[in-house]
Coordinates of N, CA, C and O in Angstrom, one line a residue:
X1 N 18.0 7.6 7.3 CA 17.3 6.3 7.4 C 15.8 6.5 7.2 O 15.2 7.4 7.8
X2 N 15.1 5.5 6.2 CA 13.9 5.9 6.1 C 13.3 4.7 6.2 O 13.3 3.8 5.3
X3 N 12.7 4.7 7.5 CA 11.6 3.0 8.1 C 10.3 3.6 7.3 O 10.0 4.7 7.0
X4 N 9.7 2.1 7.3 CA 8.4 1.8 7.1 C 7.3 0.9 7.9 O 6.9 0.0 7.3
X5 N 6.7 1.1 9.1 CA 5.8 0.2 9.4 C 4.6 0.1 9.4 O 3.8 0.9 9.9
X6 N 4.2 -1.1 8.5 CA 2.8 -1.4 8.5 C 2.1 -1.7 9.8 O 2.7 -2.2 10.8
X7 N 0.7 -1.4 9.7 CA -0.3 -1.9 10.8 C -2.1 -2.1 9.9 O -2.6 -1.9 8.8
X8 N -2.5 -2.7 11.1 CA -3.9 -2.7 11.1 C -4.1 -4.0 9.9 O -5.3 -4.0 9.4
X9 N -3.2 -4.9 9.5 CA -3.6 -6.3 9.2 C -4.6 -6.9 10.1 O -4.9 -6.3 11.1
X10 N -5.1 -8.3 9.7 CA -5.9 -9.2 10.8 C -6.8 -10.2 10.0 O -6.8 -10.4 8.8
X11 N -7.5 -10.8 10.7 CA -8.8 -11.3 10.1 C -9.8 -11.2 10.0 O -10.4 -11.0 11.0
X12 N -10.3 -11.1 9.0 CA -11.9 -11.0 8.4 C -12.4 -11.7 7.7 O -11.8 -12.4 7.0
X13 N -14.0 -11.8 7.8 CA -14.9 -12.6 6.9 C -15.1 -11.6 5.6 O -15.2 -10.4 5.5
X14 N -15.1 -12.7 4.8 CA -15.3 -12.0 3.3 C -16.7 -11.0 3.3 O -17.8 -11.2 3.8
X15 N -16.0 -9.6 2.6 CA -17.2 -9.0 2.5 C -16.6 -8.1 3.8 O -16.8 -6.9 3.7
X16 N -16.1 -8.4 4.7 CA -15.7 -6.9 5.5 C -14.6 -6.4 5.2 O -13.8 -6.9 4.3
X17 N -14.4 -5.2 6.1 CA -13.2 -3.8 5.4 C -12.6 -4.0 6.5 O -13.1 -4.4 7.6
X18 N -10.8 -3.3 6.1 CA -9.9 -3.3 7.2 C -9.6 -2.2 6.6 O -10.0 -2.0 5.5
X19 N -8.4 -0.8 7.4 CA -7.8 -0.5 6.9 C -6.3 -0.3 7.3 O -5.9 -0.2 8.5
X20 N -5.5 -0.3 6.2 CA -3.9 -0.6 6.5 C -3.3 1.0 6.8 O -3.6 2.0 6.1
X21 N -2.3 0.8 8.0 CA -1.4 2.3 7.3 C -0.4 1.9 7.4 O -0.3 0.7 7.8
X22 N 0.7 2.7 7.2 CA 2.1 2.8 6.7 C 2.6 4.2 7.5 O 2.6 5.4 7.1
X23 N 2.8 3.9 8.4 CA 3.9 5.2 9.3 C 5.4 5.2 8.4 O 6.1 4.2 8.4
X24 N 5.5 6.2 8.0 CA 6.9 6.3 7.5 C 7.9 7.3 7.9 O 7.6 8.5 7.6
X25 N 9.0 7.1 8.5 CA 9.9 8.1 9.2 C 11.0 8.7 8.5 O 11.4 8.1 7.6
X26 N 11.6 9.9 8.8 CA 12.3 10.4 8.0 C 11.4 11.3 7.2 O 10.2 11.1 6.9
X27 N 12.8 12.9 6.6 CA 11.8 13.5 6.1 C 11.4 13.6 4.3 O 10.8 14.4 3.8
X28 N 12.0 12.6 3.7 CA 11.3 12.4 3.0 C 10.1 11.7 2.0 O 10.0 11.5 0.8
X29 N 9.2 11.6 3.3 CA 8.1 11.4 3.1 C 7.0 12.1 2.0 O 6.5 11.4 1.1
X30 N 6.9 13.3 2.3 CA 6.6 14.4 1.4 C 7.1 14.2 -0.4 O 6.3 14.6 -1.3
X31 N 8.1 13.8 -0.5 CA 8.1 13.8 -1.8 C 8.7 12.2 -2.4 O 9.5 12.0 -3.3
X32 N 8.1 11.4 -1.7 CA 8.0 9.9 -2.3 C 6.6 9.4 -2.7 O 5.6 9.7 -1.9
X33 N 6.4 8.8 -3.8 CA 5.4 8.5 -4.1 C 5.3 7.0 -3.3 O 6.3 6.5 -2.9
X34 N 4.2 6.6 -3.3 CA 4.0 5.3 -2.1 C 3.1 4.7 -2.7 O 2.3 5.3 -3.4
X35 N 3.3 3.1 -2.5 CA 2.3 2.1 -2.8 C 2.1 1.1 -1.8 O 2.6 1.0 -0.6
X36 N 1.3 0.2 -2.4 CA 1.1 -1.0 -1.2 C 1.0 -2.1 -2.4 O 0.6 -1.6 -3.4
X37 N 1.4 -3.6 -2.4 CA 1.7 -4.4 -2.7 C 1.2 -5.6 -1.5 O 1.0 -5.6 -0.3
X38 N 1.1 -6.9 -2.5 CA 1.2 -8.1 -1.6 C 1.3 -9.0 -2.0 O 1.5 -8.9 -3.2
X39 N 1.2 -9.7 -1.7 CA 2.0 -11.1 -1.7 C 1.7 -12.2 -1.0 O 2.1 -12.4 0.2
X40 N 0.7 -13.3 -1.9 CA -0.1 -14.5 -1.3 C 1.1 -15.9 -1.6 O 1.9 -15.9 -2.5
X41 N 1.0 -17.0 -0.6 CA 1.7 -17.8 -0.7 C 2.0 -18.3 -1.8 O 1.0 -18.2 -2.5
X42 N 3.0 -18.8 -2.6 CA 3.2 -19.4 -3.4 C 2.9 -18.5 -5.1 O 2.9 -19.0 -6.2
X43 N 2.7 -16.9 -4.5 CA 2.4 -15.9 -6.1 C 3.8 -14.9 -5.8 O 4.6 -15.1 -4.9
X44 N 3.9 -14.3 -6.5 CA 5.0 -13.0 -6.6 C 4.1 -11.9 -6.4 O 2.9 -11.9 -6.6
X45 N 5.0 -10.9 -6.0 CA 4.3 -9.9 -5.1 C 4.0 -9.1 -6.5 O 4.7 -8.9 -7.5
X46 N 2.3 -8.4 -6.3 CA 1.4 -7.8 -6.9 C 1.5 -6.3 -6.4 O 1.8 -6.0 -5.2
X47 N 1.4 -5.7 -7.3 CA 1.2 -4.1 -7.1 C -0.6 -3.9 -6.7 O -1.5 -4.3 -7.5
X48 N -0.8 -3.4 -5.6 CA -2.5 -3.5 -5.3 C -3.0 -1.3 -5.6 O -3.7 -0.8 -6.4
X49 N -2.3 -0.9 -4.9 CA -2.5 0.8 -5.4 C -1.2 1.5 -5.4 O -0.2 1.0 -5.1
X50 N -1.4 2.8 -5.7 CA -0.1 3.7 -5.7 C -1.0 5.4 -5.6 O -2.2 5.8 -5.9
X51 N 0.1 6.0 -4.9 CA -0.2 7.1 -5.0 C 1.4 8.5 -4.7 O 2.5 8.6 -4.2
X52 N 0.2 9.6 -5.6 CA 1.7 10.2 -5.9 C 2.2 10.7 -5.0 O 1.7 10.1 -4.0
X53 N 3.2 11.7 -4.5 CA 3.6 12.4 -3.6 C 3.2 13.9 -3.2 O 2.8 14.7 -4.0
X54 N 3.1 14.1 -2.2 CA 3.0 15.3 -1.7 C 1.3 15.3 -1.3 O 0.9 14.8 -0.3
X55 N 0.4 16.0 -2.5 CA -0.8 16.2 -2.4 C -1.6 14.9 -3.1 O -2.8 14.8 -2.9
X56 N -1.1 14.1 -3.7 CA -1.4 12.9 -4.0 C -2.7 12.4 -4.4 O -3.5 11.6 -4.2
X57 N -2.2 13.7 -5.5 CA -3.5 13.8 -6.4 C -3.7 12.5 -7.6 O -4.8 12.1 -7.8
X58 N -3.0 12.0 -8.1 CA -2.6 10.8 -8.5 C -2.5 9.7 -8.0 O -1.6 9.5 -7.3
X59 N -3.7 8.7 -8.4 CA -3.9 7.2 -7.6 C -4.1 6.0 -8.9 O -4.8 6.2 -9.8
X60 N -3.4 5.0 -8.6 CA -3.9 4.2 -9.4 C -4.1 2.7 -8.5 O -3.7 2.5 -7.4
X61 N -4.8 2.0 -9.3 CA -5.4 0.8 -8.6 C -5.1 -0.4 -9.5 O -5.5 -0.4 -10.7
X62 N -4.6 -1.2 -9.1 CA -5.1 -3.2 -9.8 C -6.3 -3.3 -9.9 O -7.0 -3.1 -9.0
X63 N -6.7 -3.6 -11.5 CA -8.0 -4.2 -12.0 C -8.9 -4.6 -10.8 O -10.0 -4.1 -10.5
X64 N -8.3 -5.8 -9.9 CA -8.4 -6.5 -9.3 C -9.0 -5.9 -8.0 O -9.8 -6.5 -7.4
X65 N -8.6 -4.6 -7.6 CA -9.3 -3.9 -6.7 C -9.8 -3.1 -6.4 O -10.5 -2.8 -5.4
X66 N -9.5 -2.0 -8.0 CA -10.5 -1.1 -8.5 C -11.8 -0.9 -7.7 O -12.3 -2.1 -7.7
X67 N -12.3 -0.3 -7.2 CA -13.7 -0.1 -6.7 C -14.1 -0.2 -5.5 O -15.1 0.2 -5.0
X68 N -12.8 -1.0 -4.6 CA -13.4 -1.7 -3.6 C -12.1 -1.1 -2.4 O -12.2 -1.1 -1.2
X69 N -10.6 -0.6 -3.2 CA -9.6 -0.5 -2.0 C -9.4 1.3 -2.3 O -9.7 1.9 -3.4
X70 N -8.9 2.0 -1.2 CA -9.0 3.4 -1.4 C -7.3 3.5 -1.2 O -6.9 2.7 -0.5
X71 N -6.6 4.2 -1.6 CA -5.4 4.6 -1.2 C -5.6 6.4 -0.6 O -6.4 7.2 -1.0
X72 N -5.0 6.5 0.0 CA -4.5 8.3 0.8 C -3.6 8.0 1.1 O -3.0 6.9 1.1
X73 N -3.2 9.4 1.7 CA -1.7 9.7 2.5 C -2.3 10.9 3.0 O -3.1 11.7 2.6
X74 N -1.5 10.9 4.3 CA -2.2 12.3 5.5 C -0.2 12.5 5.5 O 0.7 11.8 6.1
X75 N 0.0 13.8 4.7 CA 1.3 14.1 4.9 C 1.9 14.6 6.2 O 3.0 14.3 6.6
X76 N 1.0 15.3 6.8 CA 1.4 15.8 8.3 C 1.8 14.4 9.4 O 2.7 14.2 10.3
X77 N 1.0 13.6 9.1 CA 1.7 12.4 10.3 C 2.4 11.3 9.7 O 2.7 10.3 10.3
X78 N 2.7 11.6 8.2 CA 3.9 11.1 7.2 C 3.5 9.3 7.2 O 4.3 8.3 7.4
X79 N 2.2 9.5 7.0 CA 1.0 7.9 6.7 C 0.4 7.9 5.7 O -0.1 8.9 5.2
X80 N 0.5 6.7 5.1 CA -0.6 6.5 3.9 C -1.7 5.0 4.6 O -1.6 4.3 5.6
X81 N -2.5 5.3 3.4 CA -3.6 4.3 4.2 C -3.6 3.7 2.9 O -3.0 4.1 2.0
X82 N -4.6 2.6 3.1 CA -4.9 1.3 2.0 C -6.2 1.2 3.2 O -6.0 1.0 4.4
X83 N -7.6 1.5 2.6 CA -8.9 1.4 3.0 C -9.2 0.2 2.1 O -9.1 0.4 0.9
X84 N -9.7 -1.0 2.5 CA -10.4 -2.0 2.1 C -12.0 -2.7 2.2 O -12.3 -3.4 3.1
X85 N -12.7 -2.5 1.1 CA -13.5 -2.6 1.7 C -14.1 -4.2 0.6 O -13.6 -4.7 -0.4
X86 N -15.0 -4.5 1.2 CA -15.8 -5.6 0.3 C -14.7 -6.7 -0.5 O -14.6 -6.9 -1.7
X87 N -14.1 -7.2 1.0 CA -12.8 -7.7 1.0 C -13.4 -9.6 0.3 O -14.4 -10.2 0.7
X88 N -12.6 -9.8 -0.2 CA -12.4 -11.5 -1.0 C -11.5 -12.5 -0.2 O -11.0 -12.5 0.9
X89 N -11.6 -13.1 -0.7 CA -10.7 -14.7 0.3 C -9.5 -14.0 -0.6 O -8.5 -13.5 0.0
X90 N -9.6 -14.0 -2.1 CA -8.3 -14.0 -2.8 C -7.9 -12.8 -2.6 O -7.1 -12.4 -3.5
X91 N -8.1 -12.0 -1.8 CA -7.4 -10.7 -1.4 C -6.5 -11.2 0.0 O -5.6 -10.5 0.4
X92 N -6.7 -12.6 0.6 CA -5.6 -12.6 1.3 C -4.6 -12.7 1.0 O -4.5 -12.9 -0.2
X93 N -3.2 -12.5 1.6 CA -1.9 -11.8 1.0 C -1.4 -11.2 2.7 O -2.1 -10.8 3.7
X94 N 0.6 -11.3 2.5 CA 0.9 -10.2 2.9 C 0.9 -9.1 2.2 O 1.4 -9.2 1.0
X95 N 0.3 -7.6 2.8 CA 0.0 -6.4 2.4 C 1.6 -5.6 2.8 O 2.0 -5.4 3.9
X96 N 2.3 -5.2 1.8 CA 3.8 -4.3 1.7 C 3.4 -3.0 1.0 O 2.9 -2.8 -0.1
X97 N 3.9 -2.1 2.3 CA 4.2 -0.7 1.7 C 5.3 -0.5 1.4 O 6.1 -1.0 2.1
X98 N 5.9 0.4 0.3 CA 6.6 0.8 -0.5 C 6.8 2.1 -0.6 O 5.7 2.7 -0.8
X99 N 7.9 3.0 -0.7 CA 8.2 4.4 -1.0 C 8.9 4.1 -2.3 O 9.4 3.0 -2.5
X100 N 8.8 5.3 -3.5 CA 9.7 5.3 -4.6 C 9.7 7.2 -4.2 O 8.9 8.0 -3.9
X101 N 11.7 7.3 -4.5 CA 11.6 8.6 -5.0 C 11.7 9.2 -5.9 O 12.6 9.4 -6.7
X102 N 10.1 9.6 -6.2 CA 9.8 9.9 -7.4 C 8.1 10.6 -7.4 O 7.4 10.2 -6.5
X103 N 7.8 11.3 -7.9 CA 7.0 12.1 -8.2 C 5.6 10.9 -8.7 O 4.6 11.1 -7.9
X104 N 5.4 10.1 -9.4 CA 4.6 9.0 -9.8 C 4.8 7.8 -9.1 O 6.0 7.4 -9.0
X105 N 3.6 6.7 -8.4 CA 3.9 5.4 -8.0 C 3.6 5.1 -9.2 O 3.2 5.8 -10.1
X106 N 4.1 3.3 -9.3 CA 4.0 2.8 -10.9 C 3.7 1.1 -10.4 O 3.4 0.7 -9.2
X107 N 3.8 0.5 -11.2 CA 3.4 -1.0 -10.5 C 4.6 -1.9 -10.8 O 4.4 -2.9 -11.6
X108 N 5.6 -1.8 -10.4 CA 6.8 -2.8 -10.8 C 7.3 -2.1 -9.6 O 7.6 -0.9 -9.5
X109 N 7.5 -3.5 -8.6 CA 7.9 -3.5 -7.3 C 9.6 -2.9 -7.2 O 10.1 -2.6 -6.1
X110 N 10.1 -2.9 -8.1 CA 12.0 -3.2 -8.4 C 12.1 -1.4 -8.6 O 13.2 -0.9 -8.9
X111 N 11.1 -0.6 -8.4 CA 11.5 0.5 -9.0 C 11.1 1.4 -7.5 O 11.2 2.6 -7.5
X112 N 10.8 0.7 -6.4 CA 10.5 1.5 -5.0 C 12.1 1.3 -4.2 O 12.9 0.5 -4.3
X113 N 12.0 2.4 -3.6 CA 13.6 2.6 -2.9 C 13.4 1.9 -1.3 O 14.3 1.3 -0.6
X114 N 12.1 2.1 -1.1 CA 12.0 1.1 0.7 C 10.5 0.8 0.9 O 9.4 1.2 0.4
X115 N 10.9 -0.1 1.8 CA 9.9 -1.2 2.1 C 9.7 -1.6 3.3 O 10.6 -1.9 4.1
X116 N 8.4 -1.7 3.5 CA 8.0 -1.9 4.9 C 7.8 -3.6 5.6 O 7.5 -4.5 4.7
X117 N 7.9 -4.2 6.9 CA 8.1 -5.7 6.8 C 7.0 -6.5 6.5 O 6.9 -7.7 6.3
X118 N 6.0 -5.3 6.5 CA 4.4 -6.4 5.8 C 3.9 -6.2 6.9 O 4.4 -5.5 7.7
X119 N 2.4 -7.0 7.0 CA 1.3 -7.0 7.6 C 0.0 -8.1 6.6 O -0.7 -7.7 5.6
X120 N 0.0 -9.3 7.3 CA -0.7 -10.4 7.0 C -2.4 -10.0 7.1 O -2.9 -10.0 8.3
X121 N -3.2 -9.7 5.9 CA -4.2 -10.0 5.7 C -5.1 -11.2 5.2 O -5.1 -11.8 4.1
X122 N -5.8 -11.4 6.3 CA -6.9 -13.1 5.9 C -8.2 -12.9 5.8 O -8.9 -12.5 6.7
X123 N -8.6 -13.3 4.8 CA -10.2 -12.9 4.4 C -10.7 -14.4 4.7 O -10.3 -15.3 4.1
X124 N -11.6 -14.4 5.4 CA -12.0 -15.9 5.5 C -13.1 -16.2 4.4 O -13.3 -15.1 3.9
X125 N -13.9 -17.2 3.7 CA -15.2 -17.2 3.5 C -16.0 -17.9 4.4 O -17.2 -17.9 4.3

């Protein structure tokens, strides 16, 4: 069995940073590549970063947050993070982490094997 729980959602004024993790149990942690996704009322859920497995040297980002969201993973306590900074109103969204077994994250939600229950981020202006 391989859980996922997100944390460290909340509210903020636009222009400040949160950051999310993703505790993930079970031991294949190490060789799943992970993303984070979300999902604002009334849109279909968005791929926001990805990162590869293991040493996770491989990161990619949405246009949309390029510059401003950090993805890692600390393999020893089997977490990935989503660092937010110089956060928008339209970055509110529930924030979902995702495992794929696979060596590359990619941005098409249908292709991750598990999923975490979310964590509601609110950017106020």
């Amino acid at each position: 069995q391989v859980q996922l729980v997100e944390s460290g959602g909340g509210l903020v004024q636009a222009g400040g940073s949160l950051r999310l993790s993703c505790a993930v149990s079970g031991r294949t942690f190490s060789t799943c590549a992970m993303g984070w996704f979300r999902q604002a009322p009334g849109k279909e859920r968005e791929f926001v970063a990805g990162i590869s497995w293991s040493g996770g040297r491989i990161t990619s980002y949405a246009d949309s947050v390029k510059g401003r969201f950090t993805i890692s993973r600390d393999n020893a306590k089997n977490t990935v993070y989503l660092q937010m900074e110089s956060l928008k109103p339209e970055d509110t969204a529930v924030y979902y982490c995702a495992g794929r077994r696979s060596y590359v994250a990619v941005a098409v939600a249908n292709e991750y094997d598990y999923w975490g229950q979310g964590t509601q981020v609110t950017v106020s202006s």
